[in-house]
PDB file of C-alpha atoms in Angstrom:
ATOM      1  CA  MET A   1      12.348 -31.222   1.405  1.00 95.00           C
ATOM      2  CA  HIS A   2       9.429 -28.559   0.254  1.00 96.00           C
ATOM      3  CA  CYS A   3       8.295 -28.465  -3.038  1.00 96.00           C
ATOM      4  CA  HIS A   4       6.299 -25.329  -4.398  1.00 95.00           C
ATOM      5  CA  ASP A   5       6.893 -25.824  -8.049  1.00 95.00           C
ATOM      6  CA  PHE A   6       9.062 -26.955 -10.679  1.00 96.00           C
ATOM      7  CA  LEU A   7       8.231 -24.156 -13.627  1.00 94.00           C
ATOM      8  CA  ALA A   8      11.744 -23.241 -14.107  1.00 95.00           C
ATOM      9  CA  LEU A   9      13.196 -26.438 -14.450  1.00 96.00           C
ATOM     10  CA  LYS A  10      10.552 -27.740 -16.748  1.00 95.00           C
ATOM     11  CA  SER A  11      11.264 -24.693 -18.537  1.00 94.00           C
ATOM     12  CA  ALA A  12      15.023 -25.385 -18.731  1.00 95.00           C
ATOM     13  CA  LEU A  13      14.253 -28.881 -20.136  1.00 95.00           C
ATOM     14  CA  GLY A  14      12.141 -27.360 -23.041  1.00 92.00           C
ATOM     15  CA  ASN A  15       8.855 -28.773 -21.307  1.00 91.00           C
ATOM     16  CA  ILE A  16       7.382 -24.899 -21.663  1.00 88.00           C
ATOM     17  CA  PRO A  17       7.637 -23.750 -24.877  1.00 83.00           C
ATOM     18  CA  GLU A  18       6.447 -20.369 -23.770  1.00 82.00           C
ATOM     19  CA  ASN A  19       9.171 -19.440 -21.652  1.00 89.00           C
ATOM     20  CA  PRO A  20      12.436 -20.325 -23.261  1.00 91.00           C
ATOM     21  CA  THR A  21      15.417 -20.684 -21.120  1.00 94.00           C
ATOM     22  CA  SER A  22      19.056 -19.411 -21.473  1.00 94.00           C
ATOM     23  CA  PHE A  23      22.176 -21.680 -21.458  1.00 94.00           C
ATOM     24  CA  SER A  24      23.175 -20.588 -18.006  1.00 96.00           C
ATOM     25  CA  GLY A  25      19.873 -20.593 -16.744  1.00 95.00           C
ATOM     26  CA  LYS A  26      19.276 -24.593 -17.770  1.00 95.00           C
ATOM     27  CA  LYS A  27      23.053 -24.936 -16.495  1.00 96.00           C
ATOM     28  CA  TYR A  28      21.774 -23.502 -12.921  1.00 97.00           C
ATOM     29  CA  GLN A  29      18.706 -25.717 -13.036  1.00 96.00           C
ATOM     30  CA  ASN A  30      20.347 -28.675 -13.647  1.00 96.00           C
ATOM     31  CA  TYR A  31      22.407 -28.008 -10.486  1.00 96.00           C
ATOM     32  CA  ILE A  32      19.332 -27.883  -8.952  1.00 96.00           C
ATOM     33  CA  ARG A  33      17.951 -30.915  -9.913  1.00 97.00           C
ATOM     34  CA  ASN A  34      21.041 -32.320  -9.056  1.00 96.00           C
ATOM     35  CA  GLY A  35      20.464 -30.870  -5.258  1.00 96.00           C
ATOM     36  CA  PHE A  36      16.880 -31.958  -4.502  1.00 96.00           C
ATOM     37  CA  SER A  37      17.514 -35.629  -6.055  1.00 97.00           C
ATOM     38  CA  GLN A  38      19.658 -36.223  -2.810  1.00 96.00           C
ATOM     39  CA  GLY A  39      16.668 -35.808  -0.959  1.00 95.00           C
ATOM     40  CA  LYS A  40      14.579 -38.780   0.296  1.00 95.00           C
ATOM     41  CA  ASN A  41      11.327 -36.833   2.048  1.00 96.00           C
ATOM     42  CA  PHE A  42       9.334 -34.561   0.479  1.00 97.00           C
ATOM     43  CA  ILE A  43       6.311 -31.963   0.634  1.00 97.00           C
ATOM     44  CA  SER A  44       4.661 -30.831  -2.020  1.00 97.00           C
ATOM     45  CA  ILE A  45       1.835 -28.010  -1.763  1.00 95.00           C
ATOM     46  CA  SER A  46      -0.459 -29.703  -4.557  1.00 95.00           C
ATOM     47  CA  LYS A  47      -0.893 -32.947  -6.454  1.00 94.00           C
ATOM     48  CA  LYS A  48       0.549 -31.477 -10.061  1.00 95.00           C
ATOM     49  CA  THR A  49       3.792 -30.283  -7.785  1.00 96.00           C
ATOM     50  CA  GLN A  50       3.774 -33.970  -6.314  1.00 96.00           C
ATOM     51  CA  GLU A  51       3.647 -35.410  -9.963  1.00 96.00           C
ATOM     52  CA  ASP A  52       6.195 -32.980 -11.292  1.00 96.00           C
ATOM     53  CA  LEU A  53       8.514 -34.048  -8.452  1.00 97.00           C
ATOM     54  CA  HIS A  54       8.293 -37.672  -9.041  1.00 97.00           C
ATOM     55  CA  GLU A  55       9.054 -36.982 -12.839  1.00 96.00           C
ATOM     56  CA  LEU A  56      12.114 -35.062 -12.332  1.00 97.00           C
ATOM     57  CA  HIS A  57      13.541 -36.471  -9.185  1.00 97.00           C
ATOM     58  CA  GLN A  58      16.594 -38.906 -10.373  1.00 96.00           C
ATOM     59  CA  GLY A  59      16.804 -40.742  -6.975  1.00 94.00           C
ATOM     60  CA  LYS A  60      14.699 -42.548  -4.978  1.00 95.00           C
ATOM     61  CA  ILE A  61      11.779 -40.854  -2.866  1.00 96.00           C
ATOM     62  CA  VAL A  62      11.024 -42.605   0.375  1.00 94.00           C
ATOM     63  CA  ASN A  63       8.448 -40.068   1.599  1.00 95.00           C
ATOM     64  CA  SER A  64       6.114 -37.977  -0.581  1.00 96.00           C
ATOM     65  CA  ALA A  65       3.096 -35.866   0.744  1.00 96.00           C
ATOM     66  CA  VAL A  66       0.930 -33.398  -0.472  1.00 96.00           C
ATOM     67  CA  CYS A  67       0.282 -30.443   2.201  1.00 96.00           C
ATOM     68  CA  TYR A  68      -1.837 -27.827   0.677  1.00 95.00           C
ATOM     69  CA  ASN A  69      -1.074 -24.087   1.452  1.00 94.00           C
ATOM     70  CA  GLY A  70      -2.986 -22.395   4.021  1.00 91.00           C
ATOM     71  CA  LEU A  71      -3.780 -18.904   3.557  1.00 90.00           C
ATOM     72  CA  ASN A  72      -0.695 -16.443   5.031  1.00 82.00           C
ATOM     73  CA  ARG A  73      -3.052 -13.646   6.174  1.00 85.00           C
ATOM     74  CA  ALA A  74      -6.709 -13.197   7.014  1.00 87.00           C
ATOM     75  CA  PHE A  75      -9.079 -12.644   4.122  1.00 94.00           C
ATOM     76  CA  HIS A  76     -12.830 -12.172   4.906  1.00 94.00           C
ATOM     77  CA  PRO A  77     -15.821 -10.964   3.052  1.00 96.00           C
ATOM     78  CA  LEU A  78     -16.338  -7.282   3.134  1.00 96.00           C
ATOM     79  CA  SER A  79     -19.051  -5.006   1.986  1.00 96.00           C
ATOM     80  CA  PRO A  80     -18.785  -5.202  -2.197  1.00 96.00           C
ATOM     81  CA  ILE A  81     -20.403  -1.628  -1.879  1.00 96.00           C
ATOM     82  CA  GLU A  82     -18.152  -0.111   0.433  1.00 97.00           C
ATOM     83  CA  SER A  83     -15.604  -2.172  -0.819  1.00 97.00           C
ATOM     84  CA  ARG A  84     -16.196  -0.523  -4.530  1.00 97.00           C
ATOM     85  CA  ASN A  85     -16.340   2.878  -3.192  1.00 96.00           C
ATOM     86  CA  LEU A  86     -12.988   3.059  -1.410  1.00 96.00           C
ATOM     87  CA  LEU A  87     -11.382   1.698  -4.443  1.00 96.00           C
ATOM     88  CA  LYS A  88     -13.210   4.111  -6.513  1.00 96.00           C
ATOM     89  CA  ALA A  89     -11.972   6.757  -4.049  1.00 95.00           C
ATOM     90  CA  LYS A  90      -8.235   5.635  -4.318  1.00 95.00           C
ATOM     91  CA  LEU A  91      -8.177   4.924  -7.832  1.00 95.00           C
ATOM     92  CA  ASN A  92     -10.407   7.537  -8.932  1.00 95.00           C
ATOM     93  CA  ILE A  93     -12.060   4.967 -11.343  1.00 95.00           C
ATOM     94  CA  GLU A  94     -15.812   4.720 -11.839  1.00 95.00           C
ATOM     95  CA  LEU A  95     -16.068   1.410  -9.881  1.00 96.00           C
ATOM     96  CA  THR A  96     -19.816   1.636  -8.532  1.00 93.00           C
ATOM     97  CA  ASP A  97     -21.177  -1.461 -10.596  1.00 93.00           C
ATOM     98  CA  GLY A  98     -18.107  -3.708  -9.783  1.00 96.00           C
ATOM     99  CA  TYR A  99     -15.520  -4.714 -12.168  1.00 98.00           C
ATOM    100  CA  ILE A 100     -13.699  -8.043 -13.203  1.00 98.00           C
ATOM    101  CA  MET A 101     -10.514  -8.731 -11.573  1.00 98.00           C
ATOM    102  CA  HIS A 102      -6.896 -10.280 -11.967  1.00 98.00           C
ATOM    103  CA  ILE A 103      -3.786  -9.862  -9.713  1.00 97.00           C
ATOM    104  CA  GLY A 104      -0.504 -11.089 -10.638  1.00 95.00           C
ATOM    105  CA  GLY A 105       2.707 -10.126 -12.254  1.00 94.00           C
ATOM    106  CA  ASN A 106       4.125 -10.491 -15.883  1.00 94.00           C
ATOM    107  CA  GLN A 107       5.591 -13.892 -15.810  1.00 93.00           C
ATOM    108  CA  TYR A 108       4.305 -15.745 -18.832  1.00 92.00           C
ATOM    109  CA  TYR A 109       2.454 -18.014 -17.194  1.00 94.00           C
ATOM    110  CA  LYS A 110       0.097 -15.491 -15.366  1.00 95.00           C
ATOM    111  CA  ASN A 111      -1.077 -15.430 -18.669  1.00 96.00           C
ATOM    112  CA  ARG A 112      -2.356 -11.300 -18.268  1.00 97.00           C
ATOM    113  CA  LYS A 113      -2.742 -11.592 -22.250  1.00 96.00           C
ATOM    114  CA  GLY A 114      -5.134 -13.803 -22.128  1.00 97.00           C
ATOM    115  CA  VAL A 115      -6.913 -11.936 -19.364  1.00 98.00           C
ATOM    116  CA  ILE A 116      -7.447  -8.637 -22.122  1.00 98.00           C
ATOM    117  CA  GLU A 117      -8.362 -11.396 -25.049  1.00 98.00           C
ATOM    118  CA  ILE A 118     -10.979 -12.631 -22.947  1.00 98.00           C
ATOM    119  CA  TYR A 119     -12.006  -9.396 -21.610  1.00 98.00           C
ATOM    120  CA  ASP A 120     -11.997  -7.719 -25.466  1.00 98.00           C
ATOM    121  CA  PHE A 121     -13.840 -10.734 -27.024  1.00 98.00           C
ATOM    122  CA  TRP A 122     -16.620 -10.845 -23.760  1.00 98.00           C
ATOM    123  CA  ARG A 123     -17.356  -7.289 -24.411  1.00 97.00           C
ATOM    124  CA  GLY A 124     -17.955  -7.770 -28.082  1.00 96.00           C
ATOM    125  CA  ILE A 125     -20.908 -10.142 -27.073  1.00 96.00           C
ATOM    126  CA  SER A 126     -22.138  -8.903 -23.999  1.00 96.00           C
ATOM    127  CA  LYS A 127     -24.631  -6.038 -23.097  1.00 94.00           C
ATOM    128  CA  LYS A 128     -22.758  -5.059 -19.775  1.00 94.00           C
ATOM    129  CA  LYS A 129     -19.958  -2.692 -19.649  1.00 94.00           C
ATOM    130  CA  ILE A 130     -17.989  -3.928 -16.539  1.00 97.00           C
ATOM    131  CA  PRO A 131     -14.212  -2.504 -16.206  1.00 98.00           C
ATOM    132  CA  LEU A 132     -11.256  -4.487 -16.084  1.00 98.00           C
ATOM    133  CA  LEU A 133      -8.899  -3.955 -13.220  1.00 98.00           C
ATOM    134  CA  LEU A 134      -5.266  -5.730 -13.536  1.00 98.00           C
ATOM    135  CA  ILE A 135      -3.733  -5.832 -10.145  1.00 97.00           C
ATOM    136  CA  GLY A 136      -0.013  -5.979 -10.097  1.00 95.00           C
ATOM    137  CA  SER A 137       3.220  -5.016 -11.719  1.00 92.00           C
ATOM    138  CA  GLU A 138       3.583  -2.436 -14.158  1.00 94.00           C
ATOM    139  CA  PRO A 139       2.078  -3.980 -17.874  1.00 95.00           C
ATOM    140  CA  SER A 140       5.231  -5.199 -20.157  1.00 94.00           C
ATOM    141  CA  GLU A 141       5.742  -3.662 -23.533  1.00 94.00           C
ATOM    142  CA  GLU A 142       3.789  -6.839 -25.294  1.00 93.00           C
ATOM    143  CA  LEU A 143       0.722  -6.068 -22.696  1.00 95.00           C
ATOM    144  CA  SER A 144       0.815  -2.464 -23.131  1.00 96.00           C
ATOM    145  CA  ASP A 145       0.736  -2.922 -26.976  1.00 96.00           C
ATOM    146  CA  LEU A 146      -2.084  -5.379 -26.470  1.00 96.00           C
ATOM    147  CA  HIS A 147      -4.059  -2.837 -24.319  1.00 96.00           C
ATOM    148  CA  GLN A 148      -3.251  -0.132 -26.836  1.00 96.00           C
ATOM    149  CA  LYS A 149      -5.050  -1.958 -29.689  1.00 96.00           C
ATOM    150  CA  SER A 150      -8.024  -3.090 -27.412  1.00 97.00           C
ATOM    151  CA  PRO A 151     -11.582  -1.320 -28.698  1.00 97.00           C
ATOM    152  CA  TYR A 152     -12.155  -0.841 -25.054  1.00 97.00           C
ATOM    153  CA  LYS A 153      -8.797   0.278 -23.840  1.00 97.00           C
ATOM    154  CA  GLU A 154     -10.700   3.303 -21.714  1.00 97.00           C
ATOM    155  CA  ASP A 155     -12.219   0.429 -19.334  1.00 97.00           C
ATOM    156  CA  ILE A 156      -9.233  -1.553 -18.629  1.00 98.00           C
ATOM    157  CA  HIS A 157      -7.019  -0.496 -15.964  1.00 97.00           C
ATOM    158  CA  PHE A 158      -3.423  -1.322 -14.637  1.00 97.00           C
ATOM    159  CA  VAL A 159      -3.276  -0.957 -10.805  1.00 96.00           C
ATOM    160  CA  SER A 160       0.376  -1.051  -9.669  1.00 93.00           C
ATOM    161  CA  ASN A 161       1.335  -0.459  -6.087  1.00 88.00           C
ATOM    162  CA  LEU A 162      -1.698  -1.285  -4.077  1.00 90.00           C
ATOM    163  CA  SER A 163      -0.504  -1.974  -0.580  1.00 88.00           C
ATOM    164  CA  ASP A 164      -1.914  -5.047   0.870  1.00 86.00           C
ATOM    165  CA  GLU A 165      -4.456  -3.513   2.851  1.00 86.00           C
ATOM    166  CA  TYR A 166      -6.651  -2.921   0.101  1.00 94.00           C
ATOM    167  CA  ILE A 167      -6.222  -6.541  -1.887  1.00 96.00           C
ATOM    168  CA  ASN A 168      -9.355  -7.829   0.420  1.00 96.00           C
ATOM    169  CA  ASN A 169     -11.588  -5.165  -0.548  1.00 97.00           C
ATOM    170  CA  ALA A 170     -10.416  -5.530  -4.007  1.00 97.00           C
ATOM    171  CA  TYR A 171     -11.428  -9.165  -4.168  1.00 98.00           C
ATOM    172  CA  SER A 172     -14.796  -8.503  -2.182  1.00 97.00           C
ATOM    173  CA  GLY A 173     -15.731  -5.529  -4.755  1.00 97.00           C
ATOM    174  CA  ALA A 174     -15.141  -7.640  -7.809  1.00 98.00           C
ATOM    175  CA  VAL A 175     -17.984  -8.931 -10.033  1.00 97.00           C
ATOM    176  CA  CYS A 176     -15.100 -12.102 -10.129  1.00 98.00           C
ATOM    177  CA  LEU A 177     -11.392 -13.229 -10.595  1.00 98.00           C
ATOM    178  CA  LEU A 178     -10.729 -14.005 -14.072  1.00 98.00           C
ATOM    179  CA  PHE A 179      -7.070 -16.165 -13.497  1.00 98.00           C
ATOM    180  CA  PRO A 180      -6.490 -17.671 -16.463  1.00 98.00           C
ATOM    181  CA  SER A 181      -2.818 -19.142 -15.537  1.00 97.00           C
ATOM    182  CA  LEU A 182      -0.805 -21.276 -17.843  1.00 95.00           C
ATOM    183  CA  ASP A 183       0.396 -23.083 -14.591  1.00 93.00           C
ATOM    184  CA  GLU A 184       1.031 -22.328 -10.903  1.00 93.00           C
ATOM    185  CA  GLY A 185       2.603 -23.855  -8.230  1.00 91.00           C
ATOM    186  CA  PHE A 186      -0.515 -23.412  -5.664  1.00 93.00           C
ATOM    187  CA  GLY A 187      -2.323 -20.627  -7.262  1.00 93.00           C
ATOM    188  CA  TRP A 188      -2.991 -18.276  -4.350  1.00 94.00           C
ATOM    189  CA  PRO A 189      -5.650 -15.870  -5.347  1.00 96.00           C
ATOM    190  CA  ILE A 190      -8.112 -18.435  -5.920  1.00 97.00           C
ATOM    191  CA  ILE A 191      -8.466 -19.023  -2.393  1.00 96.00           C
ATOM    192  CA  GLU A 192      -8.042 -15.593  -1.375  1.00 97.00           C
ATOM    193  CA  ALA A 193     -10.558 -14.586  -4.068  1.00 97.00           C
ATOM    194  CA  MET A 194     -13.136 -17.384  -2.444  1.00 97.00           C
ATOM    195  CA  ALA A 195     -12.290 -16.495   1.036  1.00 97.00           C
ATOM    196  CA  SER A 196     -13.527 -12.802   0.203  1.00 97.00           C
ATOM    197  CA  ASP A 197     -16.863 -13.690  -1.261  1.00 96.00           C
ATOM    198  CA  CYS A 198     -15.564 -13.264  -4.859  1.00 97.00           C
ATOM    199  CA  PRO A 199     -16.404 -15.794  -7.439  1.00 97.00           C
ATOM    200  CA  VAL A 200     -13.353 -17.534  -9.568  1.00 98.00           C
ATOM    201  CA  ILE A 201     -12.873 -18.248 -13.382  1.00 98.00           C
ATOM    202  CA  THR A 202      -9.697 -20.158 -13.943  1.00 98.00           C
ATOM    203  CA  THR A 203      -7.955 -22.820 -16.261  1.00 98.00           C
ATOM    204  CA  ASN A 204      -9.080 -26.340 -15.766  1.00 98.00           C
ATOM    205  CA  ARG A 205      -5.854 -27.898 -15.170  1.00 95.00           C
ATOM    206  CA  SER A 206      -4.082 -29.027 -11.858  1.00 94.00           C
ATOM    207  CA  PRO A 207      -3.127 -27.392  -9.493  1.00 95.00           C
ATOM    208  CA  MET A 208      -5.753 -24.692 -10.237  1.00 97.00           C
ATOM    209  CA  ASN A 209      -8.834 -27.160 -10.344  1.00 96.00           C
ATOM    210  CA  GLU A 210      -7.335 -28.692  -7.142  1.00 95.00           C
ATOM    211  CA  VAL A 211      -7.833 -25.669  -5.387  1.00 96.00           C
ATOM    212  CA  GLY A 212     -10.974 -24.316  -6.872  1.00 97.00           C
ATOM    213  CA  GLY A 213     -12.817 -27.434  -6.687  1.00 96.00           C
ATOM    214  CA  PRO A 214     -16.532 -27.472  -6.973  1.00 96.00           C
ATOM    215  CA  ALA A 215     -16.501 -23.947  -6.361  1.00 97.00           C
ATOM    216  CA  ALA A 216     -14.920 -22.280  -9.463  1.00 97.00           C
ATOM    217  CA  PHE A 217     -15.835 -21.873 -13.061  1.00 98.00           C
ATOM    218  CA  TYR A 218     -13.597 -23.433 -15.361  1.00 98.00           C
ATOM    219  CA  ILE A 219     -11.821 -22.104 -19.005  1.00 98.00           C
ATOM    220  CA  ASP A 220      -9.350 -24.484 -21.106  1.00 97.00           C
ATOM    221  CA  LYS A 221      -5.800 -23.671 -21.267  1.00 96.00           C
ATOM    222  CA  ARG A 222      -4.737 -21.081 -23.546  1.00 96.00           C
ATOM    223  CA  PRO A 223      -3.569 -22.185 -26.562  1.00 93.00           C
ATOM    224  CA  ASN A 224      -0.382 -21.238 -28.540  1.00 86.00           C
ATOM    225  CA  ASP A 225      -1.367 -21.830 -32.270  1.00 85.00           C
ATOM    226  CA  GLU A 226      -3.706 -19.034 -34.003  1.00 84.00           C
ATOM    227  CA  LEU A 227      -5.946 -21.798 -35.238  1.00 85.00           C
ATOM    228  CA  HIS A 228      -7.365 -22.717 -32.097  1.00 93.00           C
ATOM    229  CA  LEU A 229      -6.840 -19.213 -29.982  1.00 95.00           C
ATOM    230  CA  LYS A 230      -9.901 -17.824 -31.545  1.00 94.00           C
ATOM    231  CA  LYS A 231     -12.327 -20.536 -30.038  1.00 95.00           C
ATOM    232  CA  TRP A 232     -10.562 -20.183 -26.822  1.00 97.00           C
ATOM    233  CA  LYS A 233     -11.314 -16.535 -26.378  1.00 97.00           C
ATOM    234  CA  GLU A 234     -15.115 -17.327 -27.444  1.00 97.00           C
ATOM    235  CA  ASP A 235     -15.479 -20.073 -25.271  1.00 97.00           C
ATOM    236  CA  SER A 236     -13.738 -18.583 -22.023  1.00 98.00           C
ATOM    237  CA  ALA A 237     -15.808 -15.050 -22.547  1.00 98.00           C
ATOM    238  CA  LYS A 238     -19.313 -17.338 -22.721  1.00 98.00           C
ATOM    239  CA  ILE A 239     -18.145 -18.780 -19.336  1.00 98.00           C
ATOM    240  CA  LEU A 240     -17.460 -15.188 -18.246  1.00 98.00           C
ATOM    241  CA  GLU A 241     -20.603 -13.970 -18.970  1.00 98.00           C
ATOM    242  CA  ARG A 242     -22.624 -17.088 -17.763  1.00 97.00           C
ATOM    243  CA  LEU A 243     -20.937 -16.457 -14.716  1.00 97.00           C
ATOM    244  CA  ILE A 244     -21.483 -12.718 -14.712  1.00 96.00           C
ATOM    245  CA  THR A 245     -25.127 -13.115 -15.608  1.00 96.00           C
ATOM    246  CA  LEU A 246     -26.548 -15.271 -12.835  1.00 96.00           C
ATOM    247  CA  ASP A 247     -29.494 -14.811 -10.918  1.00 95.00           C
ATOM    248  CA  THR A 248     -29.409 -13.413  -7.263  1.00 94.00           C
ATOM    249  CA  LEU A 249     -29.681 -16.927  -5.890  1.00 97.00           C
ATOM    250  CA  GLN A 250     -27.507 -18.587  -8.184  1.00 96.00           C
ATOM    251  CA  MET A 251     -24.525 -16.012  -6.947  1.00 96.00           C
ATOM    252  CA  LYS A 252     -25.431 -16.288  -3.546  1.00 95.00           C
ATOM    253  CA  GLU A 253     -24.865 -20.157  -3.941  1.00 97.00           C
ATOM    254  CA  LEU A 254     -21.678 -19.957  -5.809  1.00 97.00           C
ATOM    255  CA  ILE A 255     -20.586 -17.457  -3.203  1.00 96.00           C
ATOM    256  CA  GLU A 256     -21.382 -19.928  -0.065  1.00 96.00           C
ATOM    257  CA  LYS A 257     -19.830 -22.553  -1.919  1.00 96.00           C
ATOM    258  CA  SER A 258     -16.682 -20.889  -2.798  1.00 97.00           C
ATOM    259  CA  LEU A 259     -16.508 -19.648   1.077  1.00 96.00           C
ATOM    260  CA  LYS A 260     -16.817 -23.167   2.069  1.00 96.00           C
ATOM    261  CA  GLN A 261     -13.879 -23.971  -0.350  1.00 96.00           C
ATOM    262  CA  SER A 262     -11.543 -21.513   0.866  1.00 95.00           C
ATOM    263  CA  GLN A 263     -12.167 -22.956   4.062  1.00 93.00           C
ATOM    264  CA  LYS A 264     -10.049 -26.095   3.397  1.00 93.00           C
ATOM    265  CA  PHE A 265      -7.031 -23.820   3.310  1.00 94.00           C
ATOM    266  CA  THR A 266      -6.668 -22.599   6.331  1.00 91.00           C
ATOM    267  CA  THR A 267      -3.121 -21.701   8.261  1.00 91.00           C
ATOM    268  CA  GLU A 268      -4.299 -24.398  10.848  1.00 92.00           C
ATOM    269  CA  HIS A 269      -5.090 -27.109   8.163  1.00 92.00           C
ATOM    270  CA  SER A 270      -1.541 -26.527   6.532  1.00 94.00           C
ATOM    271  CA  LEU A 271       0.463 -26.568   9.651  1.00 94.00           C
ATOM    272  CA  ASN A 272      -1.397 -29.623  10.795  1.00 95.00           C
ATOM    273  CA  ALA A 273      -0.804 -31.495   7.631  1.00 95.00           C
ATOM    274  CA  ILE A 274       2.814 -30.533   7.649  1.00 96.00           C
ATOM    275  CA  GLU A 275       3.201 -31.595  11.388  1.00 95.00           C
ATOM    276  CA  VAL A 276       1.660 -35.267  10.630  1.00 95.00           C
ATOM    277  CA  VAL A 277       4.056 -36.073   8.129  1.00 95.00           C
ATOM    278  CA  TYR A 278       7.232 -34.312   9.894  1.00 94.00           C
ATOM    279  CA  LYS A 279       6.185 -36.870  12.831  1.00 93.00           C
ATOM    280  CA  GLU A 280       5.891 -39.949  10.583  1.00 90.00           C
ATOM    281  CA  ILE A 281       9.326 -39.362   8.860  1.00 88.00           C
ATOM    282  CA  ASN A 282      10.614 -39.209  12.609  1.00 83.00           C
ATOM    283  CA  GLN A 283       9.380 -42.287  13.259  1.00 81.00           C
ATOM    284  CA  ILE A 284      10.764 -43.764  10.500  1.00 67.00           C
ATOM    285  CA  VAL A 285      14.488 -42.057  10.916  1.00 56.00           C
TER     286      VAL A 285
END
């Protein structure tokens, strides 16, 4: 069995307060849990997923391996200037000096709300006026309200229905990817960005820090309580400012480190790792 993540099951068990589950959803996840608990041999796409598997599995696991995902399509460094000009023409937004980028849907764990919160705080402490692009789904009602209340709403842009052919350009033209996810199964955008010469800020939790390794800048997970939320915004905004104000040499070193990190997650590496596990299990069987 191949395991991507157990977020829905953990929600059904009440382990994720940000995402309560209905009665029918809890029943459905229980059926799924009973089903995969019959399995003996597993491949997980991250150590975090593997840990969740071992915690939630109700039977005996014979074999358990981690095989990281490989990029399922090519991402490579493109000219930042050309990428910005292309998106500027496509979106009719002034992007000449770059932009901060997020990509993802409205799922609770993508934490798009946190992206805007960090951006708002950062704008309040920085001399720079770099716009924010949130690429993905149309904003939810909650997100739209947060956007409208932002003093920098004119510089916050939701970009929906952007075709795949522009995503590589979006990464390459960005000043950085701001990806403060609460949880992930793997975290595709982290490695896609790094492969496109885009620095990454993400959450210092597994699997995000598994994928980002030594090449990413890290922030804490967004807290639920208002008492600690302001401190989280402030600390995260300071890290964003630190990345954005790196000098030319520091930025060059960071991008080189990011590209090197991305090369650990190729399709070839992923398929080879899976093949090794299949052969080992086949010999046992």
